CSV table of N, CA and C in Angstrom, one decimal:
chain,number,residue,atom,x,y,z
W,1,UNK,N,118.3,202.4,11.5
W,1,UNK,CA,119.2,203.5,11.3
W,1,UNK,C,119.2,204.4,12.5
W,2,UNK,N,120.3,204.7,12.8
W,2,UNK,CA,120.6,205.8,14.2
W,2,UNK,C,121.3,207.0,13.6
W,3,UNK,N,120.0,208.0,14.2
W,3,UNK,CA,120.5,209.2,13.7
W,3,UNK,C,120.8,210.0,15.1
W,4,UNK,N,121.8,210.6,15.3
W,4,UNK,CA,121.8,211.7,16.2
W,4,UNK,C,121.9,213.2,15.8
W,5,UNK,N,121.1,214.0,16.2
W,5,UNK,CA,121.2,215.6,16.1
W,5,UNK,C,121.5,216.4,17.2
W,6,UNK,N,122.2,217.5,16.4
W,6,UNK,CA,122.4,218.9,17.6
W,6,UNK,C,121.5,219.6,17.2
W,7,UNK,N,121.4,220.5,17.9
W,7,UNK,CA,120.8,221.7,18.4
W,7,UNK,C,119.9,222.1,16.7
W,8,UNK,N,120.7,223.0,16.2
W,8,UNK,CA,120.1,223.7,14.9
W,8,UNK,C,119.5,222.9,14.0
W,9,UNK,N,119.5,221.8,13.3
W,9,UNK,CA,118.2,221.4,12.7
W,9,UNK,C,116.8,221.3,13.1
W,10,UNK,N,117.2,220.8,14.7
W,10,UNK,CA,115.5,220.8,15.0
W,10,UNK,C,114.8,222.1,15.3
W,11,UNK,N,115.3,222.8,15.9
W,11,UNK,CA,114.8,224.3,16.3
W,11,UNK,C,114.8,225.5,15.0
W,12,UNK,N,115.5,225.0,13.9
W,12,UNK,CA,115.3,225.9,12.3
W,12,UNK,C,114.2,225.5,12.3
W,13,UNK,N,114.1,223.7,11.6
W,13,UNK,CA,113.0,223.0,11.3
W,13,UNK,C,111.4,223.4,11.9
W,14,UNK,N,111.7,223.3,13.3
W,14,UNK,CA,110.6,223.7,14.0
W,14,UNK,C,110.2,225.2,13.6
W,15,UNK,N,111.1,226.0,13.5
W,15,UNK,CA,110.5,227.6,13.5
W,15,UNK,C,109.8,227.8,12.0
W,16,UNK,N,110.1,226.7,11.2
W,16,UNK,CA,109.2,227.3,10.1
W,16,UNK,C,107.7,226.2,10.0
W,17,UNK,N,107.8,225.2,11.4
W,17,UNK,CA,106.8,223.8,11.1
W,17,UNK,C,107.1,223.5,10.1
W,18,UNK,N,108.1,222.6,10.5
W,18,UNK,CA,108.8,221.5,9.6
W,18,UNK,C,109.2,220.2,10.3
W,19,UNK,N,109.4,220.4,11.2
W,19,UNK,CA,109.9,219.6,12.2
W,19,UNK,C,109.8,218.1,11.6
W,20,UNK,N,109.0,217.7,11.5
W,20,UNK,CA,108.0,216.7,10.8
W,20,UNK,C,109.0,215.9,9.7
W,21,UNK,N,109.5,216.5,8.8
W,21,UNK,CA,110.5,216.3,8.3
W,21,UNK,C,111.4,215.4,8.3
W,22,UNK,N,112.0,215.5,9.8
W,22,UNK,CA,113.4,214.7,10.4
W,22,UNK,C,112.3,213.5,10.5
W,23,UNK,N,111.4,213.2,11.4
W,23,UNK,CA,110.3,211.8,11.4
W,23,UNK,C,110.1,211.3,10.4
W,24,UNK,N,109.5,211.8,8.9
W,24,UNK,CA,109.6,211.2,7.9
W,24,UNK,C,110.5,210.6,6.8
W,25,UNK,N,111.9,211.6,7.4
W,25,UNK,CA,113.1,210.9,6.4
W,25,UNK,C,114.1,209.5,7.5
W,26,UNK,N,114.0,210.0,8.5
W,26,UNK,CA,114.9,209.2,9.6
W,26,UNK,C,113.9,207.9,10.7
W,27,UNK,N,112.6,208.3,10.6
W,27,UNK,CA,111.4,207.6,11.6
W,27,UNK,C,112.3,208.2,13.1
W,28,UNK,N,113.1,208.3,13.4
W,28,UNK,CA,113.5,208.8,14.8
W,28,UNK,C,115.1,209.6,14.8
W,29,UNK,N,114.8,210.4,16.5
W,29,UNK,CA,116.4,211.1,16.3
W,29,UNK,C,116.9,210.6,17.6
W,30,UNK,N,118.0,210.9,18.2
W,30,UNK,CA,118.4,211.0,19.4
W,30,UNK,C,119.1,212.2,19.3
W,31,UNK,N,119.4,213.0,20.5
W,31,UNK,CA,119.7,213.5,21.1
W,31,UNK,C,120.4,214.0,22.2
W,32,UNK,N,121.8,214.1,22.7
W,32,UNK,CA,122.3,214.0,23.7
W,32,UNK,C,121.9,214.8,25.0
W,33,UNK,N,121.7,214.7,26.2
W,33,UNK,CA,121.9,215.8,27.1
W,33,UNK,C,121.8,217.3,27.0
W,34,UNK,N,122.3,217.6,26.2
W,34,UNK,CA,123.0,219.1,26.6
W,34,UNK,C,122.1,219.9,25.4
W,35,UNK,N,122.0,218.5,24.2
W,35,UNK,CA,121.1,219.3,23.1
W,35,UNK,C,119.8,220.0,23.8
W,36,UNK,N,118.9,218.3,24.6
W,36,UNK,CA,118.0,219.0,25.0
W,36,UNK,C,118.0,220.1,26.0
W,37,UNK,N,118.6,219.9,26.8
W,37,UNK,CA,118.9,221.0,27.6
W,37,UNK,C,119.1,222.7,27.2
W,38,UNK,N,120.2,223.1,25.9
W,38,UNK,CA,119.6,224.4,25.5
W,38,UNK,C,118.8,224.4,24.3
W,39,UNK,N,117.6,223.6,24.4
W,39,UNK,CA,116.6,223.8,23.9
W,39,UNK,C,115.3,224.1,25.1
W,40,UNK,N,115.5,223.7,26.0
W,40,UNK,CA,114.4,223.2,26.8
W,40,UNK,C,114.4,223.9,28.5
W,41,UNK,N,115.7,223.9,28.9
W,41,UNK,CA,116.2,225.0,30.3
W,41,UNK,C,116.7,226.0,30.1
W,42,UNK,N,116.4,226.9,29.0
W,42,UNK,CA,117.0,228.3,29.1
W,42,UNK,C,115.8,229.4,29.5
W,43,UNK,N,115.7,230.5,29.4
W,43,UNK,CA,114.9,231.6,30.0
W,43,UNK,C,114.0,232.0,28.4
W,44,UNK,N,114.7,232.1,27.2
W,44,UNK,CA,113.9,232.5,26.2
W,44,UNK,C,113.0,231.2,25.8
W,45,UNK,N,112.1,231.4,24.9
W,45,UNK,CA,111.2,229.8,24.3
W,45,UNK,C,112.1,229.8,23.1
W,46,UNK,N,112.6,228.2,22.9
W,46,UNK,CA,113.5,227.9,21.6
W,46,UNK,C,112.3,227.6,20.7
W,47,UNK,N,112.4,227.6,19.6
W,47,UNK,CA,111.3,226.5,18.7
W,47,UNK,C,111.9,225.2,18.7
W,48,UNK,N,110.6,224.2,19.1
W,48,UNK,CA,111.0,222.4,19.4
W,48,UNK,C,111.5,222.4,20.2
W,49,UNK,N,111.4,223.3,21.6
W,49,UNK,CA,111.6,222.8,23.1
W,49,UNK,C,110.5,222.1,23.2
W,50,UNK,N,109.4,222.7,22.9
W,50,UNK,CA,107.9,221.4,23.9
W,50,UNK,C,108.0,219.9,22.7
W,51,UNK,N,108.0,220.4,21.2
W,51,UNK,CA,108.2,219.3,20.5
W,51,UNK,C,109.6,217.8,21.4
W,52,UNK,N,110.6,218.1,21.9
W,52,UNK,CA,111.6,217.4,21.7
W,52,UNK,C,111.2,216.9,23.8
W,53,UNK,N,110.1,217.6,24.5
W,53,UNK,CA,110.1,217.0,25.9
W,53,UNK,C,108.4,216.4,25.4
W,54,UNK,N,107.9,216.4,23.8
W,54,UNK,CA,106.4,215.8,24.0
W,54,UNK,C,106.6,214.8,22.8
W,55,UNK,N,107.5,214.7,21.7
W,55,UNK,CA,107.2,213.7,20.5
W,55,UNK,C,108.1,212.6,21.0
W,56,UNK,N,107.5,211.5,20.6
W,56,UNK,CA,108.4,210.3,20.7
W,56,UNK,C,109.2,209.6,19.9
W,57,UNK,N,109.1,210.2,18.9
W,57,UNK,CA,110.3,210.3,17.5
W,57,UNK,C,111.3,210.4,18.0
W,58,UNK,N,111.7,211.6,19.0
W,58,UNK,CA,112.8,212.5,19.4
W,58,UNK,C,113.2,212.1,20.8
W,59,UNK,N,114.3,211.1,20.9
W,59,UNK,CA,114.7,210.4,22.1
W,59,UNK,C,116.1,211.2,22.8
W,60,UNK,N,115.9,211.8,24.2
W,60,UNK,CA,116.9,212.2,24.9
W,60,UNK,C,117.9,210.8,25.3
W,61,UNK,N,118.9,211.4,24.8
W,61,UNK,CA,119.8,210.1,25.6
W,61,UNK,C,121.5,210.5,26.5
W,62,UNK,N,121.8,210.0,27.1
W,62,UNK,CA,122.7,210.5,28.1
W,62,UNK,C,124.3,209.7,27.7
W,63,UNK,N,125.2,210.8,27.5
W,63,UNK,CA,126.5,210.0,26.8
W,63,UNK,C,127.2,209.2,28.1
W,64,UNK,N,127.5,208.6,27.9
W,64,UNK,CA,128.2,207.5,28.8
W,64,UNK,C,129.2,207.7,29.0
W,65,UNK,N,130.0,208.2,28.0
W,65,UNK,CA,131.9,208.6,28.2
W,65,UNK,C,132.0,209.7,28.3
W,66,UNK,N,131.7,210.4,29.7
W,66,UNK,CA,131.5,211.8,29.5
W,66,UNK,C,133.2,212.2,29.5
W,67,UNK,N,134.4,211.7,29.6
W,67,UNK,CA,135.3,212.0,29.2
W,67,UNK,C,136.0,212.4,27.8
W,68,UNK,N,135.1,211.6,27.1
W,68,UNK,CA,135.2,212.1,25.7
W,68,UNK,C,134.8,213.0,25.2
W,69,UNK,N,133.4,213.8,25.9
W,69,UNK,CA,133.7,215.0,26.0
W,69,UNK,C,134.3,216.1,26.4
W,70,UNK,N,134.7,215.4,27.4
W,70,UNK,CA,135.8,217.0,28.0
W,70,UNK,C,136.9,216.8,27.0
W,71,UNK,N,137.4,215.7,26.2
W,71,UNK,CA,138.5,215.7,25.5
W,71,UNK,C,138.0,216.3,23.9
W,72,UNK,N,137.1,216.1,23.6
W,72,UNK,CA,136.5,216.5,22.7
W,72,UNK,C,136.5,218.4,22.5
W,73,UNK,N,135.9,218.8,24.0
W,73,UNK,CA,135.5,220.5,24.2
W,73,UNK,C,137.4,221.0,24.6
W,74,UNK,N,138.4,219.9,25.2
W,74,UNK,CA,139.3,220.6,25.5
W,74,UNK,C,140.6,220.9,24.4
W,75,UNK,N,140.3,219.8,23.5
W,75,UNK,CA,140.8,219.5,21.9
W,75,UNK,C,140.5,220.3,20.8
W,76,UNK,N,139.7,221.3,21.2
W,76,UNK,CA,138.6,222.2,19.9
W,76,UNK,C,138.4,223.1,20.1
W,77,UNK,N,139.0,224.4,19.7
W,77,UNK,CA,138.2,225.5,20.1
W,77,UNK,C,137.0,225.7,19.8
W,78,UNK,N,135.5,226.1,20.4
W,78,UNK,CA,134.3,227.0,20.0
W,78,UNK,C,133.9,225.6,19.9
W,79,UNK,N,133.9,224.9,20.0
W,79,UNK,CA,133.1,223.2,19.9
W,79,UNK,C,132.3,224.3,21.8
W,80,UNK,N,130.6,224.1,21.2
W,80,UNK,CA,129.7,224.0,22.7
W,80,UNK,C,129.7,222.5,23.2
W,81,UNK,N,129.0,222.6,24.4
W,81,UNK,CA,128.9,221.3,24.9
W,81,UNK,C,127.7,220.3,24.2
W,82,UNK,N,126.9,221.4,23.6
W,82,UNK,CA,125.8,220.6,23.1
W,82,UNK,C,126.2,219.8,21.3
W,83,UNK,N,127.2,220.3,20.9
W,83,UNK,CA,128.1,219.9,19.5
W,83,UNK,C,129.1,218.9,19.9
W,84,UNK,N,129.8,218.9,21.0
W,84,UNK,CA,130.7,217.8,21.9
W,84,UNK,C,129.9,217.0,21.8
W,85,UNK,N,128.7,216.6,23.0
W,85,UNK,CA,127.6,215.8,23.0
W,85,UNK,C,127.1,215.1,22.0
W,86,UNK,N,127.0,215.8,20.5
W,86,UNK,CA,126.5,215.1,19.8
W,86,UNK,C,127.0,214.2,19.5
W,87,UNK,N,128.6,215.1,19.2
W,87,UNK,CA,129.3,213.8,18.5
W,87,UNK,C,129.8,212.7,19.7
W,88,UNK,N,130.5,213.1,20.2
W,88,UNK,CA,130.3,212.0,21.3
W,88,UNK,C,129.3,210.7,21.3
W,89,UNK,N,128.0,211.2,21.5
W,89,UNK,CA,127.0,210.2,21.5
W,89,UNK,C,127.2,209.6,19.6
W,90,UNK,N,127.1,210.0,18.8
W,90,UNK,CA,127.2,209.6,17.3
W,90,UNK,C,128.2,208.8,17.8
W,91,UNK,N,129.7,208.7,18.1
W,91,UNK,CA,130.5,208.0,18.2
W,91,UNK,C,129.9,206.5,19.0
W,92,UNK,N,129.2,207.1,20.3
W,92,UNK,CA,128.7,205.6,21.2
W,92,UNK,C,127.6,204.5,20.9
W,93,UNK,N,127.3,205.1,19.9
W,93,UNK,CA,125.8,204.6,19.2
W,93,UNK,C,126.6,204.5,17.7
W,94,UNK,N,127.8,204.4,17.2
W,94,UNK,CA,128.1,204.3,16.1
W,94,UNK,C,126.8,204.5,15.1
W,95,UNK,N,126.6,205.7,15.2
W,95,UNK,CA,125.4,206.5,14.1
W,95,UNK,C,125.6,206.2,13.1
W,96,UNK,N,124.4,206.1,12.3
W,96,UNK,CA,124.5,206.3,10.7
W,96,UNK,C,124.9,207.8,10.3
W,97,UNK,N,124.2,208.4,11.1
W,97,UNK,CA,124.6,210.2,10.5
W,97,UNK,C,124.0,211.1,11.8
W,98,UNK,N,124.9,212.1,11.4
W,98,UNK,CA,124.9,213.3,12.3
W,98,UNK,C,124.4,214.1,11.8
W,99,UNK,N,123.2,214.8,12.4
W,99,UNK,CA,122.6,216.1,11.8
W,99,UNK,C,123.4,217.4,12.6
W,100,UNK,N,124.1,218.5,11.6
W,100,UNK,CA,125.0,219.3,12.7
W,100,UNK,C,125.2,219.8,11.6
W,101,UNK,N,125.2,221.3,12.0
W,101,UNK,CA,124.7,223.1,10.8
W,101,UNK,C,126.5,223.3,11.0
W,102,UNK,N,127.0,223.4,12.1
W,102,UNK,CA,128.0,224.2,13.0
W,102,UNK,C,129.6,224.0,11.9
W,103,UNK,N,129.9,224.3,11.3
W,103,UNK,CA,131.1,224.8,10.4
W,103,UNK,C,132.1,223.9,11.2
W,104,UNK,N,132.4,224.5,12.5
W,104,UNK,CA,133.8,224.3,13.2
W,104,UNK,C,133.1,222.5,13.8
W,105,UNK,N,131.9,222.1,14.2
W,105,UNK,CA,131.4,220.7,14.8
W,105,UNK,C,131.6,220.3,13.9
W,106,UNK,N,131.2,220.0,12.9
W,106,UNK,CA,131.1,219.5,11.3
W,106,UNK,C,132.9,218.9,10.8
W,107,UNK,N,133.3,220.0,11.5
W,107,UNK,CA,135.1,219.4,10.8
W,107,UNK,C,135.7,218.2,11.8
W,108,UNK,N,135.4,218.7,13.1
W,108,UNK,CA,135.7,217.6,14.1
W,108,UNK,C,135.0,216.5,14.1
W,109,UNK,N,133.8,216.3,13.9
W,109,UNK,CA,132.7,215.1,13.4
W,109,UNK,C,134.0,214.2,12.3
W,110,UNK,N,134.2,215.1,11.2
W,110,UNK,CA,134.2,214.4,10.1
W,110,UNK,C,135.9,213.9,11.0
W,111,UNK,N,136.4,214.5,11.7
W,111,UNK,CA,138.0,214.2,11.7
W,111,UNK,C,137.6,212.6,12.5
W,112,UNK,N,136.7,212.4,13.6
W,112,UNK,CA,136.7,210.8,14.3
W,112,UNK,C,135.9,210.2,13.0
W,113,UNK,N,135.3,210.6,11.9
W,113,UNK,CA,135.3,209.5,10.5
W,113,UNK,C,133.5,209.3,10.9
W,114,UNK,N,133.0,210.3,11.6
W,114,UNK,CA,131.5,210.4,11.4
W,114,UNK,C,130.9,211.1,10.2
W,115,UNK,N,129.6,210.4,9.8
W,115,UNK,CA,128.7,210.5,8.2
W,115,UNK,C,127.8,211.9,9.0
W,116,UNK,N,128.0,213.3,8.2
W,116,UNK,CA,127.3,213.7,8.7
W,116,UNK,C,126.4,214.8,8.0
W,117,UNK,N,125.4,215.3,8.1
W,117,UNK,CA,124.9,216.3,7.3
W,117,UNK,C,124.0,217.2,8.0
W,118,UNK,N,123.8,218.5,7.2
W,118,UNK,CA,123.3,219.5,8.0
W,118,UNK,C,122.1,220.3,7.2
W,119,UNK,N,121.3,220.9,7.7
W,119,UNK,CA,119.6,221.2,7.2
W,119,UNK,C,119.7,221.3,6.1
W,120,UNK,N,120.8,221.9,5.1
W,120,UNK,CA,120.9,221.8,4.0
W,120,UNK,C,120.5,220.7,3.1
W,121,UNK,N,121.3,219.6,4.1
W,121,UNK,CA,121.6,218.1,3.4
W,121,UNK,C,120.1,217.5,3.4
W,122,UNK,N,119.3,218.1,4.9
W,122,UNK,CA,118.1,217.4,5.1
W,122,UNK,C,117.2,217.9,4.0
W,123,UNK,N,116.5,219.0,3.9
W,123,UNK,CA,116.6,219.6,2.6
W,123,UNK,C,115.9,218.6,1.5
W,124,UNK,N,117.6,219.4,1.2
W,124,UNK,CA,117.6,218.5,-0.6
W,124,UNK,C,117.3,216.9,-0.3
W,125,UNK,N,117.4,216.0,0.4
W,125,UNK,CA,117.5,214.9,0.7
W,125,UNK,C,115.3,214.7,0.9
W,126,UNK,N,115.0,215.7,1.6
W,126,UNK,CA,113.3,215.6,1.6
W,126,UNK,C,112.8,216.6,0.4
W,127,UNK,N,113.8,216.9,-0.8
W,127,UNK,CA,112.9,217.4,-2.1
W,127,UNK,C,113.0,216.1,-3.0
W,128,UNK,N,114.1,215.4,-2.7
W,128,UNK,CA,114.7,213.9,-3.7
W,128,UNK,C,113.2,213.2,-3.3
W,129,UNK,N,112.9,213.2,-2.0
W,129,UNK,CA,112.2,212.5,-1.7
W,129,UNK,C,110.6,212.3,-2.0
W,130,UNK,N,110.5,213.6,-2.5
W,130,UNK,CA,109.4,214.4,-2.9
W,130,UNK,C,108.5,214.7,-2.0
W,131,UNK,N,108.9,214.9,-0.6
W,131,UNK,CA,108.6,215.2,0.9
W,131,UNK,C,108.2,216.6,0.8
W,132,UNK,N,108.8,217.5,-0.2
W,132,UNK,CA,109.0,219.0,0.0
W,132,UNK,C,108.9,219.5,-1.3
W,133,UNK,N,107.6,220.7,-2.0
W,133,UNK,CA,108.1,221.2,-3.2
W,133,UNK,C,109.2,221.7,-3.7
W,134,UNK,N,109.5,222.5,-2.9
W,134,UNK,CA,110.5,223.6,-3.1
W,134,UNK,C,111.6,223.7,-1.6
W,135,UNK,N,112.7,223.3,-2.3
W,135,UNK,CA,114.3,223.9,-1.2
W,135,UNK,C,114.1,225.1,-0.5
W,136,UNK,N,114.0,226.0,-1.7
W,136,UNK,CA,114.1,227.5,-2.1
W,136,UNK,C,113.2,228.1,-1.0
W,137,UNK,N,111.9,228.1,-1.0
W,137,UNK,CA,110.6,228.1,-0.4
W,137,UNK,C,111.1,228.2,1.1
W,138,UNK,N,111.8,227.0,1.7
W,138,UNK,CA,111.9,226.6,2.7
W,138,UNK,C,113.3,227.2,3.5
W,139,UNK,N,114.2,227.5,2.5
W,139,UNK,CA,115.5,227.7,3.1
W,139,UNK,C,115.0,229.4,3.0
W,140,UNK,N,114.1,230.0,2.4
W,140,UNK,CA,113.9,231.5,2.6
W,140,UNK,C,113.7,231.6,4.0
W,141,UNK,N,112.8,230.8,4.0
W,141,UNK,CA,111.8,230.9,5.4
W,141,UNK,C,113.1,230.7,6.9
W,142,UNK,N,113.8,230.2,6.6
W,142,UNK,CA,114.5,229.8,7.7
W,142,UNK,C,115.2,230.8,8.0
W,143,UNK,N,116.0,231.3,6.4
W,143,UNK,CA,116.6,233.0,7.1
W,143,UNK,C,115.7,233.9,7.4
W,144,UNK,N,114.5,234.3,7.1
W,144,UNK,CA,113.5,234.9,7.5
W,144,UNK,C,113.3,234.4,8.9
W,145,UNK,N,112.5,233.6,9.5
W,145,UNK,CA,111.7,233.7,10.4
W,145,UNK,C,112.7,233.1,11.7
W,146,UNK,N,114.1,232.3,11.3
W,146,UNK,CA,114.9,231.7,12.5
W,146,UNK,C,115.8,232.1,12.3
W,147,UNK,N,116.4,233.4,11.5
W,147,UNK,CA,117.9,233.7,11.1
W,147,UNK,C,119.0,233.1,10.6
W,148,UNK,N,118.5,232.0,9.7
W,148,UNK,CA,119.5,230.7,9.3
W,148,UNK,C,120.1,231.6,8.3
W,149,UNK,N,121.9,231.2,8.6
W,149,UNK,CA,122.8,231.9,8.2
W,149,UNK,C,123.6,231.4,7.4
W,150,UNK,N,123.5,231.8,5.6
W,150,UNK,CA,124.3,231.0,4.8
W,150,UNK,C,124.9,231.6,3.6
W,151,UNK,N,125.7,231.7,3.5
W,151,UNK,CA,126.5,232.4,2.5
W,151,UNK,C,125.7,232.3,1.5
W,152,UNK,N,126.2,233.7,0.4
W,152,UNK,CA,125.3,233.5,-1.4
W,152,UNK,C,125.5,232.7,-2.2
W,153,UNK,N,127.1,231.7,-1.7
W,153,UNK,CA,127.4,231.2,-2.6
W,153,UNK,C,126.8,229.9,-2.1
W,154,UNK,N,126.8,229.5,-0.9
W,154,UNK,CA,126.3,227.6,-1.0
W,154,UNK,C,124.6,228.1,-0.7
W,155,UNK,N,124.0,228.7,-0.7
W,155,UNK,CA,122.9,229.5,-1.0
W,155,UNK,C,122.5,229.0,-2.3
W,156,UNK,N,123.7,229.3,-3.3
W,156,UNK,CA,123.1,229.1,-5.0
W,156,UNK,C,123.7,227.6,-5.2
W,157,UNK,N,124.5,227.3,-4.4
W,157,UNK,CA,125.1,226.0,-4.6
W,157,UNK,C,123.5,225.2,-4.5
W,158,UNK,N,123.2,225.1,-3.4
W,158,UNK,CA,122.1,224.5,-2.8
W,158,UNK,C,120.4,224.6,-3.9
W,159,UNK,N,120.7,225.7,-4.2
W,159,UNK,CA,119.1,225.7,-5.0
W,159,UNK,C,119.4,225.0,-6.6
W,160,UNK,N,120.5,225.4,-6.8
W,160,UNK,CA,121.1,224.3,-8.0
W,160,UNK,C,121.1,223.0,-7.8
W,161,UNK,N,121.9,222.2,-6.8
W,161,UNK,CA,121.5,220.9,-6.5
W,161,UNK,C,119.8,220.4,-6.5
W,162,UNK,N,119.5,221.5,-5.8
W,162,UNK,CA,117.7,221.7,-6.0
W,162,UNK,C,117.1,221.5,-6.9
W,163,UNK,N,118.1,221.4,-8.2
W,163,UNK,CA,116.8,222.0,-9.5
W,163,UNK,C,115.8,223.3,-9.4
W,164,UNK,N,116.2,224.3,-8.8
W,164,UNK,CA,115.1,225.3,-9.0
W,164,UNK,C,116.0,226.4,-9.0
């Protein structure tokens, strides 16, 4: 299975030590360029910058049609390069799924006909699994300690799918 991720799952994941998570529901991720990059070359510390340059779960890989990104970033408003990249690479590795939080990445994903899901989905997908007691527990933690940003309503959506 080929999973590619952007940016926000692993660095939520990470800030509450979770990370772990993505390896036990997927065994591996990829990553484009530009993911690692603002995780790993900026001036503040991300959570899962040293995770994603030290685990070998988590494979940097470099898109090959970098024109499909410029067509991608010039095609989309507010698409970053590291959301371009993703999908991009998802498209060149015909992924099984895209991990991507991003509202406006998420619609363009779905418009080239990529499977995709976001911390939410990882989530509930590792409580099915019985990887994780509690959704609830975990999605608190994320607005708390990494500012994960989510309306009240898929908020209750989400802890309902939960069973809790």
């Amino acid at each position: 299975m080929i999973i590619v991720s952007d940016t926000s799952p692993i660095t939520n994941l990470a800030a509450i030590s979770q990370l772990d998570l993505l390896q036990k529901l997927y065994t591996s991720i990829i990553i484009p360029t530009a993911v690692y990059n603002e995780m790993v070359k900026v001036d503040k510390v991300v959570p899962g910058a040293v995770e994603v340059q030290t685990l070998p779960w988590i494979q940097q890989q470099t898109v090959v049609d970098s024109q499909r990104v410029i067509v991608i970033q010039e095609n989309e408003e507010n698409i970053d390069l590291g959301e371009a990249e993703a999908i991009a690479l998802a498209l060149e590795l015909k992924a099984n799924l895209l991990l991507m939080d991003e509202r406006r990445g998420r619609i363009v994903a779905s418009s080239y006909g990529l499977q995709i899901t976001g911390l939410l989905g990882v989530l509930l997908q590792a409580k099915r699994q019985i990887l994780i007691p509690s959704v609830k527990i975990l999605l608190d933690k994320m607005i708390e300690k990494a500012d994960f940003r989510v309306s009240k309503e898929l908020y209750s959506t989400i802890i309902q799918a939960a069973g809790e």
